[in-house]
Structure formats: structure tokens, C-alpha cells
């Protein structure tokens, strides 16, 4: 008690429980006393009975009898003394063990393996008492099997104090049990409360304590429907159809129920066409929903559901069955049905949608009426008074013949008053006009309905700004304003500017179209012809309603303050990555100092450079400005890629031009904003004179020194890429328009003076103006590709300089490969060449002497690659020409000459019996260009044989293969004993095909199987690596010798009583789901597959009731298999959706579910011993996951 104070507390609890449950003393006497105490009690009772019997005989016995009584008493005393000594010894041993609990159990080691886990496994795995009632006794029998590696024994220990008085255990002490032996235990359960109970029965074994799970569930009920969905076929309106639903009670307690009124799935559904009646047995009770009844225990009750549609369409409703005590929940049966169509119909058309219509226009549509009946039908459409005047039906009545169709024509002509008259028919959500119309058919109760739908819209166009003021524009320049045109109609409008003045342009085109509610931006360009103020109007016409719109415009022409010596610089043709330059002079002709800046767009900044780009000029001073052009390498179509579409490349150049134009406009706007921010105090004319946000660079038609229209390739400067698919690419023209901004100084500028001495308006006055005046410098360039090109090599991506790549690819070490570079001279002159020397190691070398290339000639340069090691090589070689420099990146890889082996995957040698042989052929191919020798050997062979001989043999084991040739190698498999049963890879190893003298080898995994019987089962779980290497398994070491493992000489040769196969389902399941896995039953074909063999038979015993209830099933419980063939047997685990109270899944926990099924195999060659055939016990297991929400929380389990 001092060491283990909890023992004293347990003793006190036992005394309290003994006082409450007197019968517990008897249970402890039978369970806890152990076999030795039980034998002693029986002997003492026997002696006591003998004494009573002798005393009952009474006197009259002689001296001999008295002497016998004396001897008997003496023996009894000696035996009691021995028993007392034994009890003292056991007490002393118990005290020692109590002080050290770990000494009670020992670690079990057999054949070098340490046993871990439970030494005894109960069958069944869980002892379950179902549907118990308080006051009754229930008894079950289960067996305990020794699954440890050696002999073991068990003893039943005391259960928990709370449940010790509810169970009574009876068993015969088994003594030492060999591995695989079983013993029966009887368990009696006496419930005192109607509550579920889950506990364990502890067993003390030599290796530890084993707990047997006990589950007790009181009598309950579980009602569900086997028909959760009742789906009626199409039922014609006026007819009816009946289906039956079932309520199944899988419990013992009856459950009352009430059928509530059906609840429609849609709130706008018509009155329910579904009625429900309850029927049980032959008695039938019909009526509306609201019937009640009782579902008896372990019984089924039928609900009759009648569908009587009154209207056409689909009906979806729920029949709710409310269960009473003890369940108190609802069972829902979904009822679905479709009301069949009426004879006269519109073939599913319920909307005549005119879509969007414009006021003042007429629209027509046809309404086709179909008659599926057997007689002609009269059809007519009556219009409501709101639609009269702008909706017309032609004809007003038709006769639709049987099995035919007829057509109504509807004409819609909306006017200005249409929206007001039909205001009540306007959908507030969409704004569309929706009027319900009916095709009336005399004699047909249900008319055919359809909806006339139209969305009314206008044809207005608005302009922003409503008036265009181009401000002050330099002569020779162009001012561009942005005009935003908005289409307020819901329809597309086509427009056109007509009667444009010669000095005005509309870009991109004066004609076009505008989508619904779209705002487009048009550029209106104005080039002043004279120094004067001009007022004019632009006329725009729309084809939607013939609308005409006028836009007033105003502009002023002025003289510039800075004079350029030329506003156009044409640079000479320039090769890629070459530089050319040109210059102009900027002179200040005003009477005050001027500050200017030439802005280079971001896109042009990569190829253009202006220096200086900012300058200050005094009156009369001039400055030289230089423009440098260095083109980049642009993508073009080389000769080796003649299949590429050159138009695609040209299109890419055009896209690039558009991007450059956008970047130019953005840069100009930024410069303008910066100039305005720094021009505080400038006068009105400087703040007003402008050139439309610097977008004057988009001008195409000015008359000065500007560009020519035919040379333009894109707005704002850009490149026009012209390339051909073969030969030298054509030149690429580019036009760059660089804006020149002038910052006005204090004191005003006479450059802004208007004729007649007038001044500009202030910037804040009416009209549109710009804070600075802008001039432009146009730079025209022509870029040609290199005059010396390479025809057969691609360019290196991402390189700034023109660099080509030459890849020799992988070749064997010591071999050589020669590749050529084709150089072509596209110029009209002779080109001299000079290469740089390759690396001194000699991996890459030039084999050709360089000579000049004639005009339009070509030259082939040969290069050699000879790797000396297994690695990758890379080197840069440069060829200098009189026109440009060419760079080449040489790459290659030295590889080891490995051989190709087919098949590429696992080599399966097949299935044989002990002493038989099977063959498999593999093909070895030499992919190199030289003769290779090869060797074939095995490595890491795992063979459960009784000798050191390897079961695998190859023939031939080596040889030589010519370049591109193949050789066949036959692998033979001849085992002397069967492998692990049920495993697909019993005999495994690796086939190594190597080349002598080189570190190159090709490996393929290999496997085979050997079976003791002609009929076998394969496909079970593979054992652990440690378990697979124990016993008689053997492994081939690095030298290729097969070394057996384990004491094979002492192994018993007697066949096992049965074979065991474990099968774990690959996926876990939830209640209501399913998972499956398959085994294969095969039959051997003797003689390595060449013999006749015999057909095999198999049969699986049925699953027990508990396994079937939990969802275990098998698709082929019996069958036959031909010799040399296999057939699959699939095991499926589909747990019921309803989680049982007490299962781990009910509490949100997962658990492994398993079952054992016994198979019998007969037939085959060799046939199994015995008339009953070979017994195989298959253990199938699957992991059951819990539901997302527990069923006990009142939520629906998905």
C-alpha cells in the first residue's frame, strides 16, 4: 500500500461493490482465482464431501475402517500443508511482482524477430450484445487465438469496477498454448440499465495485457426509407401514376409515424398534384397527406404515392414522414414528376424575344404552332388593348392540322408612346417590355402561353467635348484633339463624317461603328494652312434612324519662335547593332531667351539618342543637335525555318509599332504636364497655344518637311518589319517623331502673337488649349540585317550581340562528330573572314581554312567535336568579317555508351510449380555507331529457397552486338520451393546489362512466383521488408552469390493447415461510400507455360451476418479458371450511411474494419492435397472515416 496507494483504494471499492452485488464474489471466485486455486478448491470440496459421506454412514465401522480414516486424514493434512506452502510461495512471488510490475511480462523473441502487439486476437474482434433488455441474461462465446511467434497463455483479469458486476466470464485455463492455437471463453452479460456500454475485458498474457472490446446496445429502432427518391415518368395532364415507397425498421422497437403534408421544392409551384396513402399488409387506408401509423420492429411499411398533374411542367416535392418515439426525427422522400404537354404546343418556345428594338423601326417574327393531336385544331391570338396600334398578328386565326404545324406572323412597330402605354408590362429588373399572350384553342382546357418580349432603346449620340478648340497651331505642324463619341442606344450604330474640310482629318477612319453604350475616341487632326482664326463644323451621320449631328470647331494658325534647320533627318541604312548619326541646327528667331527639350519616347530610347536633348537659346543663337541610331537585333525568319509564316513576323512588328506609339503619347503628356507645372506667371498666349497634348506626331498629311504618307508604318513613330522566308531579310523602315517642347519665359513671346495684334485667351476661358507649343523632329531610319548570315543555325535567345548556337548533341566518349556552319554573303562585295582559335584542349576544333566569300556566295565551315570525358562542354568562337562580327556558342556532351533493354519495365518471368521452369526473353539493343560487348548478371536476388542455388539463369550471359543490332537473352526461372503465398513478387531481383570497361549499365527489375498447388490466389498485401527477409529468404550479394537466410535445415516440411492472405482496400471510405480491391485466382500451366495443365476451381464462403451488415461483399464467390489464366475476385466494402450508435464513426473517430473469408481451391496441376482442396483465409480490411458532422448533433449526415 505504501508503494502502490491506488491498490488500497481499489480494495475499498471492491468491498463496496461486494456489498452491493453479492453475486460478484462468485464471479471473482471463478475468474480471479486462477487454475491452481480452482483445482485446490475442487479437491478440498471433494475431501469435504467424502468426510460428510463418512460421517453420514455413522458408527458400525470396524477397526480397519478407522485405520483407513486415519490414513486418509493424514494424507489430507499433508496435502493441506503442501497447499499452504504453495500459497505462501505464490503470495511471496506476487508481492515481488507487485513491487516490479514489469517482471510479469517478458519480451518474446523467435527466430531473431521480436514479437510486438497483442499476443491473442479474439474472434470475433468485438463482442457485441445487441437489443438487450434490463433484467435478462445474455451469453456469448468467443475464441482467443495465439498469434505470437511461440507458446503463450492467458488469464482473465478483473474488469473495471463500474462494470465488474455486469459480466460473468467462464473458461477453462488453457495452459501453454502453441502459436496458432485457440481457446473458447464464455461471457455472460446481465444488464441493469438500458444504457449503451462499451468496455474491455483485460487478459494477462506472457507478453503483456490484451484488451477484448465489449459493446452492449439496448433495444432500439432505426427507421429509414429504401426509396429516398420516387421519380415518375412523364404523365400527361389529366392522367395519374402511382409509385410505392417503403419505410424499413431495422430495429426491434416499433416506431409510430405521421405523414405530413407534402412541401413543394419551389415556392412558386402550383397546388400539389401528389397524394399519399398508407398501406400495411392487405389493409389499405387511402386519403390525403396526414395519415399516421406504426412501423413494427424488423418490418417494412409501404407508402403509396399518386401523381396526378394538372398543369404541364416538372414537379419536385418532399413527402415528410415524422417519426415518433424513440427516434423523433423526419424521413424525407423526394417525389419528382413531369406533367406531359398538351396536344397543341409551341415546341418548347415560351418567349418571342425581339431583343433590342429602336423606336420608329419595324420588326417581324414567326410563331410556329404544332399539333400533336389526332384532329385539326382552331388557334387564335387576342391582343390586349395596350399593344393595339404597334403590334399586328397575321392572320388572326389559323387551323392547325393533325400532326402538323401552322405559323402566325407578328409585327412590332414601337413608337414614342409605346413605353407609356405599356408601363405596367415593363420588367423593373431588366427594363424590357414583357407581355403575356395566349394561343387559345377551343376544346383544350389549358391554353398555350408565350411572352412577347422587347427592349426599347433610342438612337442618341453625344460628343465630348461638344465643341473642338484646336488652339494655336504652328504652321507646318498638326494639332490633334480627342473626340469621345458615346452611343446611348442599346444597338450598334454605324456612323460616318461627311464633307470634311481639306485641313481636317479624322483618325483612324472617318467611318466606323459604335457598340451599345460604348464610348469611342477619335482623333481629329487640324493642320493650319495660313496664319488666321478658322471656325467650321464637322457633320456626322448615323444609319440608325438617319440621324445627323454637327460638331462646331475653332483653330488658330501661328508662326513658331524656334526655327529648325530641318525637321526631317534621314539616316543611311544601318545594319543591326551598328550606329549611324545625323544632326540639325535649332535657332531662336524671337527677341527673348527660349528653353527647349526634345523628348525621346521610351520605346525609341533603346535605339535612339539625342544630344543635347535640353537647351537654352538666347535671341538669335543657334545650337547643333545630334541624333544617334543604333538598332537592336529584331526577330526575322532565317533560311533554316522556311516553313514559318513571314506574315506572322510582320504582324508582330506592327504590334510593336502600336506599343511604341502609345508610349510616345504617354511621354509627351508627361512632358507637357511637367512644363505646365514649371511655367508659373506665363502669359495667356503661352498657356493657351498648344499642339494637342503632344500628339501631333500622328500627323500623316502635312505639307512641310514632315514625313511621307507611304513611309508611315504606325502612329507616333515605330518600325515596319519586312522579312522574307528565304535568303536575306529585307530592310526595316522606321519613322520616329520626336516632340520639341518650348517653355515660354516671363514677359511674353511674340511667337504667340496673332495677326492684327490680338492675343490669345487665358487658359481658363472657354475652348480647349495647351500650356506649351510643340514642334516635331522626324527621324527616318532603315535597318538591314547582317550582310553575312548563317543559314543553318538558330540564334541564342536573350543575347545582345548576334550569337548563334551549334549543339553537337550527346556522343560516346572517344568518338567524334563533325558539323558545318553555312555562311552566306548577301551583299554585293567580297567579304573577308578571320576566326578566333578554339580552346587548346582540342575538344572543339576548326577543320576548314577560311577564304573570302564572293558576292552572294556561301562558305561552309567544318567544326569537329571529340569529347574525352563524360561531361558537358561549351565554348565561344568568334568569326570576324569585313561587314560584321559573328559569334557561335559550341555545346556538346560526352556520354557513356549504355545499351537499350526491352521490355522497359518490370520483367515478369511468370508462375510455376516447384521443380518446373518458365522462360522470359529480353532484347538488348546497341544504339551506338560502334560494336559493343555486353554482360548480363543478376543483383539483389531475393529467393525463399532451401538451397544456395539461384532460381534465375540467363542465356547467353554475354556477347558482342553490332551497331544498331539487337540480341535476345532468355531468363529462366526454376525454383525448388514455393514462395510467400498471395504475394505478387515472391522471387525478385535486378537484371544488370553492362558494357565491360565502361561505367555504363542498364538495369531492369525482375520478379517471378512459385506455387505449391496448381491453383493459387495472388494480389494480397506485400509484407514488410524486415518480415520478407526473415526465415528462408535469400539475397544475392555484390559478387552474385545467393546466400540463404534463416535456419532452413531445421524448417518443418509439413504443409500448413491453411494459407493466409491479407488484402487492404486502397482507399478509406465514409458511411454511405464504398471502396473495393481485387484478388486474382490463377491456374498453372505446366512445362513453363507449354504444358496442358488443368482448370482450377475456387469458392469463397459467405460472409457472416455481422460482416454483411457492415457492408462487406464479394462479386464472384465461386468459379473456374482455365490453365494458364487468371480471374479477378473483387471485394467491396460499402458501410451503410446511417452510423450506428456506439461505433467510433458516430463519435467522429476513424477505425479499421476487417473481416475474414475462407476460400477453397481445387483442381489444377499439381492439385491441392485432400478432398477439400486448399484452404485460404483472406483477411480483408478497410479504414472507415467518420462523417463531417456527428449524427447525434441533430445535423444531417452527408
GROMACS .gro file of C-alpha atoms in nm, residues 667-982:
model
  316
  667UNK     CA    1   0.583   6.052  -7.269
  668UNK     CA    2   0.462   6.366  -7.445
  669UNK     CA    3   0.176   6.407  -7.199
  670UNK     CA    4   0.414   6.370  -6.907
  671UNK     CA    5   0.649   6.634  -7.050
  672UNK     CA    6   0.355   6.871  -7.107
  673UNK     CA    7   0.236   6.832  -6.750
  674UNK     CA    8   0.587   6.894  -6.621
  675UNK     CA    9   0.619   7.210  -6.838
  676UNK     CA   10   0.285   7.342  -6.716
  677UNK     CA   11   0.387   7.284  -6.354
  678UNK     CA   12   0.704   7.491  -6.405
  679UNK     CA   13   0.555   7.780  -6.607
  680UNK     CA   14   0.416   7.993  -6.323
  681UNK     CA   15   0.343   8.351  -6.430
  682UNK     CA   16   0.341   8.288  -6.804
  683UNK     CA   17   0.100   8.494  -7.009
  684UNK     CA   18  -0.223   8.383  -7.161
  685UNK     CA   19  -0.090   8.304  -7.503
  686UNK     CA   20   0.171   8.064  -7.364
  687UNK     CA   21  -0.087   7.886  -7.158
  688UNK     CA   22  -0.326   7.865  -7.448
  689UNK     CA   23  -0.112   7.781  -7.751
  690UNK     CA   24  -0.089   7.408  -7.780
  691UNK     CA   25  -0.045   7.111  -8.003
  692UNK     CA   26  -0.300   6.869  -7.860
  693UNK     CA   27  -0.106   6.701  -7.577
  694UNK     CA   28   0.194   6.638  -7.796
  695UNK     CA   29   0.002   6.402  -8.018
  696UNK     CA   30   0.086   6.596  -8.332
  697UNK     CA   31   0.338   6.319  -8.405
  698UNK     CA   32   0.048   6.125  -8.551
  699UNK     CA   33   0.017   6.360  -8.850
  700UNK     CA   34   0.031   6.190  -9.187
  701UNK     CA   35  -0.072   6.461  -9.437
  702UNK     CA   36   0.109   6.787  -9.357
  703UNK     CA   37   0.276   6.970  -9.645
  704UNK     CA   38   0.607   7.082  -9.488
  705UNK     CA   39   0.922   6.883  -9.431
  706UNK     CA   40   0.725   6.621  -9.249
  707UNK     CA   41   0.708   6.256  -9.345
  708UNK     CA   42   0.551   6.100  -9.646
  709UNK     CA   43   0.234   5.903  -9.607
  710UNK     CA   44   0.365   5.600  -9.789
  711UNK     CA   45   0.655   5.570  -9.547
  712UNK     CA   46   0.440   5.561  -9.235
  713UNK     CA   47   0.418   5.227  -9.058
  714UNK     CA   48   0.247   5.323  -8.735
  715UNK     CA   49   0.138   5.612  -8.518
  716UNK     CA   50   0.391   5.809  -8.316
  717UNK     CA   51   0.696   5.651  -8.468
  718UNK     CA   52   0.777   5.284  -8.489
  719UNK     CA   53   0.926   5.017  -8.707
  720UNK     CA   54   0.782   4.832  -9.003
  721UNK     CA   55   0.924   4.483  -9.008
  722UNK     CA   56   0.954   4.330  -9.354
  723UNK     CA   57   1.109   3.985  -9.373
  724UNK     CA   58   1.117   3.703  -9.621
  725UNK     CA   59   1.116   3.335  -9.554
  726UNK     CA   60   1.425   3.257  -9.763
  727UNK     CA   61   1.752   3.443  -9.805
  728UNK     CA   62   1.848   3.777  -9.653
  729UNK     CA   63   1.572   3.971  -9.475
  730UNK     CA   64   1.450   4.291  -9.640
  731UNK     CA   65   1.531   4.629  -9.481
  732UNK     CA   66   1.316   4.758  -9.197
  733UNK     CA   67   1.196   5.117  -9.219
  734UNK     CA   68   1.115   5.323  -8.909
  735UNK     CA   69   0.978   5.673  -8.856
  736UNK     CA   70   1.039   5.836  -8.519
  737UNK     CA   71   0.860   6.165  -8.441
  738UNK     CA   72   1.031   6.338  -8.152
  739UNK     CA   73   0.835   6.624  -7.988
  740UNK     CA   74   1.024   6.950  -7.925
  741UNK     CA   75   0.871   7.145  -7.637
  742UNK     CA   76   0.929   7.520  -7.590
  743UNK     CA   77   0.897   7.668  -7.244
  744UNK     CA   78   0.777   8.026  -7.251
  745UNK     CA   79   0.964   8.284  -7.036
  746UNK     CA   80   0.832   8.580  -6.841
  747UNK     CA   81   0.749   8.883  -7.049
  748UNK     CA   82   0.557   8.702  -7.318
  749UNK     CA   83   0.661   8.587  -7.662
  750UNK     CA   84   0.588   8.742  -7.995
  751UNK     CA   85   0.569   8.389  -8.134
  752UNK     CA   86   0.216   8.370  -7.991
  753UNK     CA   87   0.101   8.700  -8.137
  754UNK     CA   88  -0.191   8.673  -8.372
  755UNK     CA   89  -0.242   8.881  -8.688
  756UNK     CA   90  -0.384   9.221  -8.611
  757UNK     CA   91  -0.205   9.249  -8.274
  758UNK     CA   92  -0.457   9.031  -8.090
  759UNK     CA   93  -0.363   8.796  -7.804
  760UNK     CA   94  -0.484   8.454  -7.703
  761UNK     CA   95  -0.747   8.393  -7.441
  762UNK     CA   96  -0.645   8.290  -7.097
  763UNK     CA   97  -0.624   7.918  -7.028
  764UNK     CA   98  -0.931   7.929  -6.811
  765UNK     CA   99  -1.155   8.075  -7.081
  766UNK     CA  100  -1.394   7.882  -7.298
  767UNK     CA  101  -1.243   7.646  -7.553
  768UNK     CA  102  -0.962   7.391  -7.538
  769UNK     CA  103  -0.594   7.489  -7.519
  770UNK     CA  104  -0.247   7.367  -7.424
  771UNK     CA  105   0.009   7.518  -7.191
  772UNK     CA  106   0.307   7.485  -7.431
  773UNK     CA  107   0.364   7.490  -7.805
  774UNK     CA  108   0.508   7.175  -7.961
  775UNK     CA  109   0.723   7.123  -8.271
  776UNK     CA  110   0.839   6.787  -8.400
  777UNK     CA  111   1.157   6.639  -8.538
  778UNK     CA  112   1.110   6.337  -8.760
  779UNK     CA  113   1.384   6.074  -8.785
  780UNK     CA  114   1.368   5.817  -9.061
  781UNK     CA  115   1.583   5.505  -9.041
  782UNK     CA  116   1.638   5.193  -9.248
  783UNK     CA  117   1.772   4.888  -9.071
  784UNK     CA  118   1.903   4.594  -9.269
  785UNK     CA  119   2.006   4.261  -9.136
  786UNK     CA  120   2.361   4.144  -9.134
  787UNK     CA  121   2.506   4.109  -9.483
  788UNK     CA  122   2.664   3.785  -9.368
  789UNK     CA  123   2.410   3.544  -9.230
  790UNK     CA  124   2.412   3.188  -9.103
  791UNK     CA  125   2.165   2.964  -9.281
  792UNK     CA  126   2.163   2.651  -9.066
  793UNK     CA  127   2.192   2.764  -8.703
  794UNK     CA  128   1.945   2.931  -8.467
  795UNK     CA  129   2.026   3.243  -8.272
  796UNK     CA  130   2.090   3.243  -7.899
  797UNK     CA  131   1.789   3.383  -7.717
  798UNK     CA  132   1.848   3.684  -7.493
  799UNK     CA  133   2.193   3.773  -7.635
  800UNK     CA  134   2.255   4.140  -7.711
  801UNK     CA  135   2.507   4.064  -7.983
  802UNK     CA  136   2.422   3.840  -8.275
  803UNK     CA  137   2.512   3.495  -8.140
  804UNK     CA  138   2.433   3.154  -8.289
  805UNK     CA  139   2.426   2.816  -8.115
  806UNK     CA  140   2.575   2.493  -8.250
  807UNK     CA  141   2.483   2.184  -8.049
  808UNK     CA  142   2.674   1.865  -8.132
  809UNK     CA  143   2.446   1.668  -7.902
  810UNK     CA  144   2.550   1.370  -7.693
  811UNK     CA  145   2.808   1.129  -7.836
  812UNK     CA  146   3.014   0.850  -7.685
  813UNK     CA  147   3.344   0.933  -7.519
  814UNK     CA  148   3.627   0.890  -7.768
  815UNK     CA  149   3.402   0.929  -8.072
  816UNK     CA  150   3.397   1.237  -8.293
  817UNK     CA  151   3.124   1.431  -8.473
  818UNK     CA  152   3.166   1.694  -8.746
  819UNK     CA  153   2.911   1.971  -8.802
  820UNK     CA  154   2.913   2.250  -9.056
  821UNK     CA  155   2.829   2.621  -9.040
  822UNK     CA  156   2.688   2.767  -9.365
  823UNK     CA  157   2.780   3.133  -9.404
  824UNK     CA  158   2.610   3.331  -9.682
  825UNK     CA  159   2.717   3.671  -9.818
  826UNK     CA  160   2.408   3.872  -9.908
  827UNK     CA  161   2.600   4.183 -10.008
  828UNK     CA  162   2.739   4.288 -10.344
  829UNK     CA  163   3.101   4.281 -10.228
  830UNK     CA  164   3.360   4.026 -10.129
  831UNK     CA  165   3.373   3.961  -9.755
  832UNK     CA  166   3.694   3.862  -9.576
  833UNK     CA  167   3.677   3.636  -9.266
  834UNK     CA  168   3.905   3.553  -8.976
  835UNK     CA  169   3.811   3.318  -8.684
  836UNK     CA  170   3.938   3.306  -8.328
  837UNK     CA  171   4.125   2.995  -8.217
  838UNK     CA  172   3.930   2.737  -8.012
  839UNK     CA  173   4.041   2.616  -7.671
  840UNK     CA  174   4.379   2.442  -7.654
  841UNK     CA  175   4.232   2.120  -7.506
  842UNK     CA  176   4.114   2.019  -7.850
  843UNK     CA  177   3.755   1.926  -7.764
  844UNK     CA  178   3.636   2.161  -8.036
  845UNK     CA  179   3.849   2.221  -8.345
  846UNK     CA  180   3.810   2.400  -8.682
  847UNK     CA  181   3.879   2.179  -8.980
  848UNK     CA  182   3.834   2.435  -9.262
  849UNK     CA  183   4.070   2.707  -9.381
  850UNK     CA  184   3.891   3.042  -9.416
  851UNK     CA  185   3.875   3.218  -9.756
  852UNK     CA  186   3.689   3.532  -9.874
  853UNK     CA  187   3.323   3.489  -9.966
  854UNK     CA  188   3.221   3.614 -10.307
  855UNK     CA  189   2.917   3.833 -10.353
  856UNK     CA  190   2.601   3.628 -10.296
  857UNK     CA  191   2.819   3.327 -10.230
  858UNK     CA  192   2.836   3.090  -9.941
  859UNK     CA  193   3.102   2.925  -9.731
  860UNK     CA  194   3.088   2.605  -9.524
  861UNK     CA  195   3.299   2.593  -9.210
  862UNK     CA  196   3.356   2.244  -9.064
  863UNK     CA  197   3.398   2.202  -8.687
  864UNK     CA  198   3.488   1.883  -8.500
  865UNK     CA  199   3.377   1.771  -8.151
  866UNK     CA  200   3.572   1.492  -7.973
  867UNK     CA  201   3.482   1.451  -7.603
  868UNK     CA  202   3.742   1.289  -7.381
  869UNK     CA  203   3.538   1.269  -7.059
  870UNK     CA  204   3.177   1.211  -6.963
  871UNK     CA  205   3.067   1.572  -6.914
  872UNK     CA  206   2.910   1.868  -7.093
  873UNK     CA  207   3.126   2.111  -7.297
  874UNK     CA  208   3.063   2.473  -7.400
  875UNK     CA  209   3.291   2.715  -7.588
  876UNK     CA  210   3.258   3.051  -7.765
  877UNK     CA  211   3.410   3.100  -8.114
  878UNK     CA  212   3.402   3.435  -8.299
  879UNK     CA  213   3.428   3.489  -8.677
  880UNK     CA  214   3.526   3.843  -8.782
  881UNK     CA  215   3.411   3.965  -9.125
  882UNK     CA  216   3.464   4.291  -9.311
  883UNK     CA  217   3.093   4.374  -9.257
  884UNK     CA  218   3.023   4.249  -8.907
  885UNK     CA  219   3.117   4.001  -8.634
  886UNK     CA  220   2.952   3.660  -8.582
  887UNK     CA  221   2.959   3.473  -8.251
  888UNK     CA  222   2.899   3.098  -8.208
  889UNK     CA  223   2.836   2.907  -7.885
  890UNK     CA  224   2.953   2.547  -7.932
  891UNK     CA  225   2.797   2.288  -7.700
  892UNK     CA  226   2.822   1.911  -7.672
  893UNK     CA  227   2.811   1.630  -7.425
  894UNK     CA  228   3.025   1.323  -7.379
  895UNK     CA  229   2.818   1.025  -7.272
  896UNK     CA  230   2.876   0.666  -7.176
  897UNK     CA  231   2.760   0.410  -7.438
  898UNK     CA  232   2.479   0.241  -7.246
  899UNK     CA  233   2.269  -0.037  -7.405
  900UNK     CA  234   1.888  -0.034  -7.452
  901UNK     CA  235   1.694  -0.320  -7.296
  902UNK     CA  236   1.337  -0.425  -7.377
  903UNK     CA  237   1.098  -0.458  -7.204
  904UNK     CA  238   1.142  -0.118  -7.046
  905UNK     CA  239   0.953  -0.203  -6.726
  906UNK     CA  240   0.947  -0.498  -6.490
  907UNK     CA  241   1.049  -0.835  -6.637
  908UNK     CA  242   0.790  -1.088  -6.518
  909UNK     CA  243   0.919  -1.445  -6.561
  910UNK     CA  244   0.582  -1.596  -6.469
  911UNK     CA  245   0.423  -1.854  -6.234
  912UNK     CA  246   0.549  -2.211  -6.192
  913UNK     CA  247   0.533  -2.503  -5.952
  914UNK     CA  248   0.840  -2.626  -5.758
  915UNK     CA  249   1.069  -2.812  -5.995
  916UNK     CA  250   0.909  -2.659  -6.304
  917UNK     CA  251   1.068  -2.392  -6.523
  918UNK     CA  252   0.946  -2.080  -6.702
  919UNK     CA  253   1.119  -1.856  -6.955
  920UNK     CA  254   1.113  -1.488  -7.047
  921UNK     CA  255   1.305  -1.316  -7.324
  922UNK     CA  256   1.454  -0.967  -7.319
  923UNK     CA  257   1.610  -0.781  -7.611
  924UNK     CA  258   1.942  -0.594  -7.582
  925UNK     CA  259   1.996  -0.324  -7.850
  926UNK     CA  260   2.314  -0.132  -7.933
  927UNK     CA  261   2.209   0.230  -8.011
  928UNK     CA  262   2.565   0.349  -8.078
  929UNK     CA  263   2.762   0.354  -8.403
  930UNK     CA  264   3.024   0.102  -8.289
  931UNK     CA  265   3.042  -0.260  -8.173
  932UNK     CA  266   2.982  -0.311  -7.801
  933UNK     CA  267   3.039  -0.610  -7.578
  934UNK     CA  268   2.787  -0.678  -7.307
  935UNK     CA  269   2.746  -0.887  -6.992
  936UNK     CA  270   2.426  -0.994  -6.817
  937UNK     CA  271   2.416  -1.065  -6.445
  938UNK     CA  272   2.169  -1.065  -6.156
  939UNK     CA  273   2.180  -0.846  -5.848
  940UNK     CA  274   1.984  -0.825  -5.524
  941UNK     CA  275   1.801  -1.153  -5.585
  942UNK     CA  276   1.551  -1.237  -5.310
  943UNK     CA  277   1.454  -1.607  -5.328
  944UNK     CA  278   1.289  -1.808  -5.047
  945UNK     CA  279   1.467  -2.127  -5.138
  946UNK     CA  280   1.613  -2.411  -4.931
  947UNK     CA  281   1.949  -2.409  -5.113
  948UNK     CA  282   2.208  -2.152  -5.215
  949UNK     CA  283   2.128  -2.204  -5.585
  950UNK     CA  284   1.978  -1.902  -5.761
  951UNK     CA  285   1.644  -1.980  -5.927
  952UNK     CA  286   1.722  -1.737  -6.211
  953UNK     CA  287   1.952  -1.826  -6.503
  954UNK     CA  288   2.018  -1.622  -6.819
  955UNK     CA  289   2.138  -1.747  -7.155
  956UNK     CA  290   2.357  -1.616  -7.310
  957UNK     CA  291   2.531  -1.427  -7.032
  958UNK     CA  292   2.727  -1.203  -7.268
  959UNK     CA  293   2.842  -1.133  -7.621
  960UNK     CA  294   2.901  -0.860  -7.878
  961UNK     CA  295   2.641  -0.652  -8.064
  962UNK     CA  296   2.696  -0.470  -8.392
  963UNK     CA  297   2.591  -0.103  -8.426
  964UNK     CA  298   2.213  -0.079  -8.439
  965UNK     CA  299   2.173  -0.455  -8.393
  966UNK     CA  300   1.992  -0.647  -8.117
  967UNK     CA  301   2.046  -0.967  -7.922
  968UNK     CA  302   1.796  -1.184  -7.735
  969UNK     CA  303   1.866  -1.305  -7.381
  970UNK     CA  304   1.646  -1.573  -7.224
  971UNK     CA  305   1.586  -1.564  -6.848
  972UNK     CA  306   1.485  -1.899  -6.697
  973UNK     CA  307   1.313  -1.937  -6.361
  974UNK     CA  308   1.335  -2.278  -6.186
  975UNK     CA  309   1.261  -2.265  -5.809
  976UNK     CA  310   1.286  -2.555  -5.567
  977UNK     CA  311   1.013  -2.444  -5.330
  978UNK     CA  312   0.708  -2.220  -5.318
  979UNK     CA  313   0.728  -1.856  -5.215
  980UNK     CA  314   0.523  -1.646  -4.978
  981UNK     CA  315   0.158  -1.714  -5.052
  982UNK     CA  316  -0.057  -1.448  -5.211
   0.00000   0.00000   0.00000
